[in-house]
């Protein structure tokens, strides 16, 4: 399966993509995670992205497109894209690359949640710097406060999860990213709308039941 997860920052894309990736045995390709790894490694790409990420703006399309098409080419067995495409230009370039490879996206999952719920989700998010596991101080607590269940590392807060930067990221989402779902609808792609306002497990159950139907349909 080749999937795209769309939705605003804090909708639960990363959380749900990890579960989808485990269940359907496909790669989880997160543009944000790849950028953060590039930054941590001090690469030229990471340095180019730094200012944009810290101020809640989108990294320029050319940087992102090359990075993600490269990751997609290495995941022939299937993938779920998280955080990409985030602009119409990125969606068009992804389509071109898929067409050249005679491939197609199986479906798009659109997580729907209001702005009002997003701030507390993002300011309460904590993640493991080692394995990338994502928690929440209230909604998804680790067994021991501030410590990753999987590897015992101290959890960290993302520097862009402050109220000020979240406001800018939401602005970027509404101005540049929310239209991407319309791009796919206009092309008659399978777009599955999911109410992501409920609890994490309810959202997962809703995604899985829709994906099971999709799997049966494609055989
Ligand atoms: P995204 O990748 O879309 O930015 P995440 O998956 O990282 O979002 O989720 C953001 C934060 O909200 C995390 O701390 C996560 O534990 C929490 N979260 C995710 N989904 C839900 C949900 N349905 N209800 C409450 N909290 C959630
Ligand atoms: P995320 O981890 O998805 O919340 O992304 C964190 C930040 O990385 C965003 O606020 C952007 O600055 C940058 N970013 C991630 N994916 C993209 C993308 N597809 N296009 C542009 N910028 C991106």
Coordinates of C-alpha atoms and ligand atoms in Angstrom, one line a residue:
X1 CA 0.0 0.0 0.0
X2 CA 1.1 3.5 -0.8
X3 CA -0.7 6.0 1.5
X4 CA -0.6 9.7 2.3
X5 CA -1.8 11.0 5.7
X6 CA -2.9 14.6 5.6
X7 CA -4.0 16.9 8.5
X8 CA -2.9 19.9 10.5
X9 CA 0.0 19.9 12.8
X10 CA -1.0 18.0 15.9
X11 CA -3.8 16.0 14.2
X12 CA -2.0 12.8 15.1
X13 CA -0.3 12.0 11.8
X14 CA 2.9 10.7 13.3
X15 CA 1.1 8.7 16.0
X16 CA -1.2 7.1 13.5
X17 CA 1.5 6.5 10.9
X18 CA 3.5 4.5 13.3
X19 CA 0.6 2.2 14.0
X20 CA -0.3 2.0 10.2
X21 CA 3.3 1.2 9.5
X22 CA 3.4 -1.6 12.1
X23 CA 0.1 -3.2 11.1
X24 CA 0.4 -3.1 7.3
X25 CA 4.2 -3.5 7.3
X26 CA 5.0 -0.5 5.2
X27 CA 7.6 2.2 5.7
X28 CA 6.7 5.4 7.7
X29 CA 8.2 8.3 5.8
X30 CA 7.9 11.5 7.8
X31 CA 9.3 14.7 6.2
X32 CA 9.6 16.3 9.6
X33 CA 11.5 13.4 11.1
X34 CA 13.9 13.3 8.1
X35 CA 14.5 17.0 8.4
X36 CA 15.1 16.7 12.2
X37 CA 17.6 13.9 11.6
X38 CA 19.4 16.0 8.9
X39 CA 19.6 18.8 11.4
X40 CA 20.9 16.6 14.2
X41 CA 23.6 15.3 11.8
X42 CA 24.5 18.9 10.8
X43 CA 24.1 18.3 7.1
X44 CA 23.8 21.1 4.5
X45 CA 20.1 20.1 4.0
X46 CA 19.5 20.3 7.8
X47 CA 21.2 23.8 7.9
X48 CA 19.0 25.0 5.0
X49 CA 15.8 23.8 6.8
X50 CA 16.7 25.1 10.3
X51 CA 15.4 28.7 10.2
X52 CA 12.2 27.7 8.5
X53 CA 11.4 25.0 11.0
X54 CA 12.2 27.1 14.0
X55 CA 9.8 29.9 12.8
X56 CA 7.0 27.6 11.8
X57 CA 7.4 28.2 8.1
X58 CA 7.4 25.6 5.3
X59 CA 10.9 24.6 4.0
X60 CA 11.2 25.5 0.3
X61 CA 9.6 23.0 -2.1
X62 CA 12.8 22.1 -4.0
X63 CA 14.6 21.0 -0.9
X64 CA 11.7 18.9 0.3
X65 CA 10.7 17.3 -3.0
X66 CA 14.2 15.9 -3.7
X67 CA 14.5 14.6 -0.1
X68 CA 11.1 12.8 -0.2
X69 CA 11.3 11.4 -3.7
X70 CA 14.6 9.9 -2.7
X71 CA 13.1 8.3 0.4
X72 CA 10.1 7.0 -1.6
X73 CA 12.4 5.4 -4.2
X74 CA 14.0 3.4 -1.4
X75 CA 10.6 2.1 -0.1
X76 CA 9.4 -0.1 -2.9
X77 CA 7.4 -2.4 -0.6
X78 CA 5.0 0.4 0.3
X79 CA 4.9 3.4 2.6
X80 CA 2.8 5.9 4.4
X81 CA 3.8 9.5 3.9
X82 CA 3.6 11.8 6.9
X83 CA 3.8 15.6 6.4
X84 CA 4.3 15.4 2.7
X85 CA 3.0 16.7 0.3
X86 CA 2.3 20.0 2.1
X87 CA 1.9 22.3 -1.0
X88 CA 0.2 21.9 -4.4
X89 CA 3.6 22.1 -6.0
X90 CA 4.9 19.2 -3.8
X91 CA 1.7 17.1 -4.7
X92 CA 2.3 17.8 -8.4
X93 CA 5.9 16.8 -8.3
X94 CA 5.0 13.6 -6.3
X95 CA 2.5 12.7 -9.0
X96 CA 5.1 13.2 -11.7
X97 CA 7.6 11.0 -10.0
X98 CA 5.0 8.3 -9.4
X99 CA 3.9 8.5 -13.0
X100 CA 7.5 8.0 -14.2
X101 CA 7.8 5.0 -11.9
X102 CA 4.4 3.6 -13.2
X103 CA 3.1 3.8 -9.6
X104 CA 0.0 5.2 -7.9
X105 CA -1.0 6.3 -4.4
X106 CA -3.5 3.7 -3.0
X107 CA -5.3 6.2 -0.8
X108 CA -5.2 9.4 1.2
X109 CA -6.3 9.6 4.8
X110 CA -7.4 13.1 5.8
X111 CA -7.4 13.6 9.6
X112 CA -9.9 16.3 10.6
X113 CA -9.5 18.3 13.8
X114 CA -10.3 21.8 14.8
X115 CA -7.6 24.4 15.6
X116 CA -9.0 24.7 19.1
X117 CA -7.8 21.1 20.0
X118 CA -4.3 21.5 18.5
X119 CA -2.5 23.8 20.9
X120 CA -2.8 21.5 23.9
X121 CA -1.9 18.5 21.8
X122 CA 1.3 20.2 20.6
X123 CA 2.5 21.9 23.8
X124 CA 1.9 18.6 25.7
X125 CA 3.8 16.5 23.1
X126 CA 7.1 14.8 24.3
X127 CA 9.3 12.6 22.2
X128 CA 12.2 10.3 22.5
X129 CA 15.4 11.7 21.0
X130 CA 16.7 8.2 20.5
X131 CA 13.8 6.1 19.0
X132 CA 11.3 8.9 18.0
X133 CA 8.5 7.5 20.1
X134 CA 5.8 10.2 20.7
X135 CA 4.0 10.7 24.0
X136 CA 1.7 13.3 25.5
X137 CA 1.8 14.6 29.1
X138 CA -1.9 13.8 29.5
X139 CA -3.2 11.8 26.6
X140 CA -0.5 9.3 26.1
X141 CA 1.7 9.1 29.2
X142 CA 4.9 7.0 29.4
X143 CA 5.0 4.5 32.3
X144 CA 7.5 6.7 34.1
X145 CA 7.1 10.5 33.8
X146 CA 9.6 12.0 31.3
X147 CA 11.2 8.6 30.4
X148 CA 10.7 6.6 27.1
X149 CA 9.1 3.2 27.7
X150 CA 11.1 1.6 25.0
X151 CA 14.7 2.7 25.7
X152 CA 14.8 4.6 29.0
X153 CA 15.9 7.9 27.3
X154 CA 14.8 11.2 28.8
X155 CA 11.9 12.6 26.7
X156 CA 12.3 16.1 25.1
X157 CA 9.9 18.8 23.9
X158 CA 10.2 20.0 20.3
X159 CA 11.4 23.6 20.1
X160 CA 8.7 24.4 17.6
X161 CA 5.9 23.2 20.0
X162 CA 5.6 26.6 21.7
X163 CA 2.3 28.6 21.5
X164 CA 4.0 31.3 19.3
X165 CA 5.4 28.8 16.7
X166 CA 2.3 26.6 16.8
X167 CA 0.3 29.7 15.7
X168 CA 2.6 30.2 12.7
X169 CA 2.5 26.6 11.8
X170 CA -1.3 26.6 11.8
X171 CA -1.2 29.7 9.6
X172 CA 1.1 27.9 7.2
X173 CA -1.2 24.9 7.2
X174 CA -4.3 27.0 6.4
X175 CA -2.6 29.1 3.7
X176 CA -0.5 26.4 2.0
X177 CA -1.4 22.9 3.0
X178 CA -5.2 22.6 3.6
X179 CA -5.7 22.9 -0.2
X180 CA -3.7 19.6 -0.9
X181 CA -6.8 17.5 0.0
X182 CA -8.8 19.3 -2.7
X183 CA -5.9 18.6 -5.2
X184 CA -6.5 14.8 -4.7
X185 CA -10.3 15.1 -4.6
X186 CA -10.2 16.9 -8.0
X187 CA -8.2 14.0 -9.4
X188 CA -10.7 11.4 -8.1
X189 CA -8.2 9.8 -5.7
X190 CA -9.6 7.8 -2.8
X191 CA -9.7 10.3 0.0
X192 CA -10.8 8.9 3.4
X193 CA -12.0 11.6 5.9
X194 CA -11.4 10.6 9.5
X195 CA -12.7 12.5 12.5
X196 CA -9.5 12.9 14.5
X197 CA -11.1 14.8 17.5
X198 CA -11.6 11.6 19.5
X199 CA -9.1 9.6 21.5
X200 CA -6.0 8.1 19.9
X201 CA -7.3 4.5 19.9
X202 CA -10.7 5.5 18.5
X203 CA -8.9 7.3 15.6
X204 CA -6.7 4.2 15.0
X205 CA -9.7 1.9 14.9
X206 CA -11.5 4.1 12.4
X207 CA -8.4 4.3 10.2
X208 CA -7.8 0.5 10.3
X209 CA -11.4 -0.3 9.4
X210 CA -11.2 2.0 6.4
X211 CA -7.8 0.6 5.4
X212 CA -9.0 -3.0 5.7
X213 CA -11.7 -2.2 3.2
X214 CA -9.2 -0.6 0.9
X215 CA -6.9 -3.6 1.1
X216 CA -9.7 -6.0 0.2
X217 CA -10.7 -3.8 -2.7
X218 CA -7.1 -3.7 -4.2
X219 CA -6.6 -7.4 -3.3
Ligands
LIG1 P1 1.3 15.3 14.1 O1 2.3 14.3 13.6 O2 0.1 15.4 13.2 O3 1.9 16.7 14.3 P2 1.4 13.8 16.6 O4 1.0 12.4 16.1 O5 2.8 14.0 16.9 O6 0.8 14.9 15.5 O7 0.4 14.1 17.8 C1 0.6 15.4 18.5 C2 0.4 15.2 20.0 O8 -1.0 14.9 20.2 C3 1.2 14.0 20.6 O9 1.7 14.3 21.8 C4 0.2 12.9 20.6 O10 0.4 11.9 21.7 C5 -1.1 13.6 20.8 N1 -2.3 13.0 20.1 C6 -2.3 12.4 18.9 N2 -3.5 12.0 18.5 C7 -4.3 12.4 19.6 C8 -5.7 12.2 19.8 N3 -6.5 11.6 18.9 N4 -6.2 12.7 21.0 C9 -5.4 13.3 21.9 N5 -4.1 13.5 21.7 C10 -3.5 13.0 20.6
LIG2 P1 6.3 18.2 11.3 O1 7.3 17.3 12.0 O2 5.5 17.5 10.2 O3 5.5 18.9 12.3 O4 7.2 19.3 10.5 C1 8.1 20.2 11.2 C2 8.5 21.3 10.3 O5 9.3 20.7 9.3 C3 7.4 22.1 9.6 O6 6.9 23.1 10.5 C4 8.2 22.6 8.4 O7 9.0 23.7 8.8 C5 9.1 21.5 8.0 N1 8.5 20.6 7.1 C6 8.1 19.3 7.3 N2 7.6 18.7 6.2 C7 7.5 19.7 5.3 C8 7.1 19.8 3.9 N3 6.5 18.7 3.3 N4 7.2 21.0 3.3 C9 7.8 22.0 3.9 N5 8.2 22.0 5.1 C10 8.1 20.9 5.8

